[in-house]
Coordinates of C-alpha atoms and ligand atoms in Angstrom, one line a residue:
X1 CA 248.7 -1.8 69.9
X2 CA 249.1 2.0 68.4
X3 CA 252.9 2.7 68.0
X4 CA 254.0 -1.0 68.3
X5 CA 256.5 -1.3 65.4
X6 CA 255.7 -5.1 65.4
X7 CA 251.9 -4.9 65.3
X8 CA 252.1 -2.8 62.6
X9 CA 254.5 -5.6 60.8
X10 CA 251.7 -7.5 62.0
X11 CA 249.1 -5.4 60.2
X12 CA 251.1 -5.3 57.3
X13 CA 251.2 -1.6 58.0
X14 CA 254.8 -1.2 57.4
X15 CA 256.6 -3.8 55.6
X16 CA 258.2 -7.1 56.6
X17 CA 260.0 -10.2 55.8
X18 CA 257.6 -12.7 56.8
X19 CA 259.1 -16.4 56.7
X20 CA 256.1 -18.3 58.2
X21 CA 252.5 -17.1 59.9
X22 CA 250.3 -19.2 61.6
X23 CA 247.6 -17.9 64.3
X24 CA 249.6 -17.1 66.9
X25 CA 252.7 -16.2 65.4
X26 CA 254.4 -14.1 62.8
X27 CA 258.1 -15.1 62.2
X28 CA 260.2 -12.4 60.0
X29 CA 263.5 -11.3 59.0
X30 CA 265.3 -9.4 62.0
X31 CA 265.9 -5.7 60.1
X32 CA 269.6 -5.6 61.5
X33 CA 270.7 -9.1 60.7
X34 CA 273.2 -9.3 63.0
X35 CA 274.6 -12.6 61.7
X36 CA 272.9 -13.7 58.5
X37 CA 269.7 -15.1 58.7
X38 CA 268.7 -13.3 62.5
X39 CA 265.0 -14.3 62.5
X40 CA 262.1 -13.1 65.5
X41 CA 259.1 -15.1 66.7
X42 CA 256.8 -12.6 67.8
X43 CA 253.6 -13.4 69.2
X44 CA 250.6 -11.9 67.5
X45 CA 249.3 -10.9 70.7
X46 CA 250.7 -7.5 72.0
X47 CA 252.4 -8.7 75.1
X48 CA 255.3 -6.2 76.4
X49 CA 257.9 -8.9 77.4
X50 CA 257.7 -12.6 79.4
X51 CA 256.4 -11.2 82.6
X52 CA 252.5 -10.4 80.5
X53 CA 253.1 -13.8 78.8
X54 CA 250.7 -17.0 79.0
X55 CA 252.2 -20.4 79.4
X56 CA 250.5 -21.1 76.5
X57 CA 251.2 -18.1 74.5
X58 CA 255.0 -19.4 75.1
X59 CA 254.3 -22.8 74.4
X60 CA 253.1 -21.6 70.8
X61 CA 256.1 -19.2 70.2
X62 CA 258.5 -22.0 71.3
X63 CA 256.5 -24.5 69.1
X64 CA 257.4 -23.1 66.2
X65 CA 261.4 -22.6 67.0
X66 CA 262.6 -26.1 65.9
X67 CA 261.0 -25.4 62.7
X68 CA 262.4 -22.1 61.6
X69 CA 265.7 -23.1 63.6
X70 CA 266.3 -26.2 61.3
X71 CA 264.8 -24.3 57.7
X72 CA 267.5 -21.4 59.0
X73 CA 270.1 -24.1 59.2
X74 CA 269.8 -25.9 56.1
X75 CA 269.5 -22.3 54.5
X76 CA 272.5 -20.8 55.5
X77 CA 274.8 -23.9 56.7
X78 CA 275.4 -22.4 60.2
X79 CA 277.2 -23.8 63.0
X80 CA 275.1 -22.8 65.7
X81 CA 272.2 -20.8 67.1
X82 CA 271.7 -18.9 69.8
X83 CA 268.0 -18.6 70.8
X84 CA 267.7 -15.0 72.9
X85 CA 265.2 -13.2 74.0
X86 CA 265.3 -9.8 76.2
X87 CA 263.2 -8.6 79.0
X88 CA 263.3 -4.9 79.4
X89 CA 265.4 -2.3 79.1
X90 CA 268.3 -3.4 81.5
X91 CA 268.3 -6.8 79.4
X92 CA 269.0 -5.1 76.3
X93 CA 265.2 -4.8 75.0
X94 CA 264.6 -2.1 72.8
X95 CA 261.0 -3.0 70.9
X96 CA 258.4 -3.4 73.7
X97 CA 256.6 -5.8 72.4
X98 CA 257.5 -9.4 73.6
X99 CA 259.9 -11.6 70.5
X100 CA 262.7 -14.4 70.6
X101 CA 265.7 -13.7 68.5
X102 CA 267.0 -17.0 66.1
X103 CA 270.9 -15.8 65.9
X104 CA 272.6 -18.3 63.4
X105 CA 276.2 -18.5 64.3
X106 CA 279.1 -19.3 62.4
X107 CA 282.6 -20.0 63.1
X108 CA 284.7 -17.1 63.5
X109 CA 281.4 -14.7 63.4
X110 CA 281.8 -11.7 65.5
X111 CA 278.5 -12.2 67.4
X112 CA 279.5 -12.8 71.1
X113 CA 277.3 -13.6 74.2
X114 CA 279.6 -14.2 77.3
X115 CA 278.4 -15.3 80.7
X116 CA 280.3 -14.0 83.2
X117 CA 281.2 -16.2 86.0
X118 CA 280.9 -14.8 89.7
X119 CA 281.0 -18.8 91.4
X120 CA 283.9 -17.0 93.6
X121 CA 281.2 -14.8 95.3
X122 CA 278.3 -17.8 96.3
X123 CA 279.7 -20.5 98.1
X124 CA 276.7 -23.2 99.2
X125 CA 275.1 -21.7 101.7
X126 CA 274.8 -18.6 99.4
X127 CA 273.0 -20.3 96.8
X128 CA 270.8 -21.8 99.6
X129 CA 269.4 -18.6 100.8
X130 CA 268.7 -17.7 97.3
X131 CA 267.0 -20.5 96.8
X132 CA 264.9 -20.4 99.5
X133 CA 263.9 -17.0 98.6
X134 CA 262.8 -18.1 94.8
X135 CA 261.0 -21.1 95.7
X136 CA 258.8 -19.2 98.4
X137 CA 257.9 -17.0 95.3
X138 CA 257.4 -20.2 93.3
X139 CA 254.7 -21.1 95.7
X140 CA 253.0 -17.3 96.1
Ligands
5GP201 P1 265.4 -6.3 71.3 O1 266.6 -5.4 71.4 O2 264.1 -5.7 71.8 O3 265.6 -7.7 71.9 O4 265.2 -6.6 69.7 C1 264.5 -5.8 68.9 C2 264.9 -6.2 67.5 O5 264.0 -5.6 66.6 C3 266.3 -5.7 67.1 O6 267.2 -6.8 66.8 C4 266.0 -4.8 65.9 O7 266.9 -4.9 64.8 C5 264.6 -5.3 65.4 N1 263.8 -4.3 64.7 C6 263.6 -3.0 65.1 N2 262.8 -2.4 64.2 C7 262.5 -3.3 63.3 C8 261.8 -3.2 62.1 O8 261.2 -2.2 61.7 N3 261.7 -4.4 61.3 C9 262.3 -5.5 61.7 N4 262.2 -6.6 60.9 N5 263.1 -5.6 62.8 C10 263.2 -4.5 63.6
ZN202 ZN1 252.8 -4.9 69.6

């Protein structure tokens, strides 16, 4: 796709650090290494983010994960990963074309995801309704 930063990767019209390739995936370097090592699996289809994606076109991204999560962690001796991926611009996504981020963490890094907890504002019944509401979508 014109003006897709990571098809041109892809196209090896701009440069990148390409740490594996198979068909359906390109894995490189993340440009701002925000812990050492931060890696993207990025499909080679243009897809924008997981609501354009195939089950299968997810299956072969998350295929390949294990692989590049365990070369990344004998590489670098991290303690931990965090596997992240962001769905438009309210989730944090800022290149529109559809990628999971490999974060290796280390103790004491200054990378932080924190869930916040709201359990005080669902009690059961709550988290019924919601259900209810999801699984009729489910079934659509
Ligand atoms: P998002 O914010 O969409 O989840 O992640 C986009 C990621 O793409 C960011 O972490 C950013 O550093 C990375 N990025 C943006 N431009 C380039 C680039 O030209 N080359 C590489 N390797 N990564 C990029
Ligand atoms: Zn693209």
């Amino acid at each position: 796709m014109e003006n897709c930063i990571f098809c041109k990767i892809m196209a090896r019209e701009i440069p990148g650090h390409v740490l594996y390739e198979d068909e359906h995936v390109l894995v490189f370097l993340d440009i701002s290494q925000t812990t050492k090592g931060h890696t993207l699996i990025v499909p080679k289809a243009h897809r924008t983010d997981v609501f354009e994606m195939a089950p299968e076109e997810m299956a072969q991204v998350f295929s390949i994960a294990p692989k590049i999560a365990t070369a990344l962690q004998k590489t670098f001796n991290c303690t931990g990963m965090n596997i992240v991926n962001n769905n438009g611009s309210s989730a944090g996504q800022t290149v529109f074309h559809y990628h999971v981020h490999l974060i290796p963490r280390y103790n004491r890094d200054e990378f932080g995801i924190r869930f916040i907890n709201n359990m005080e504002d669902y009690d059961s019944s709550d988290l019924a309704a919601l259900k209810e509401n999801i699984v009729q979508n489910l079934e659509a």
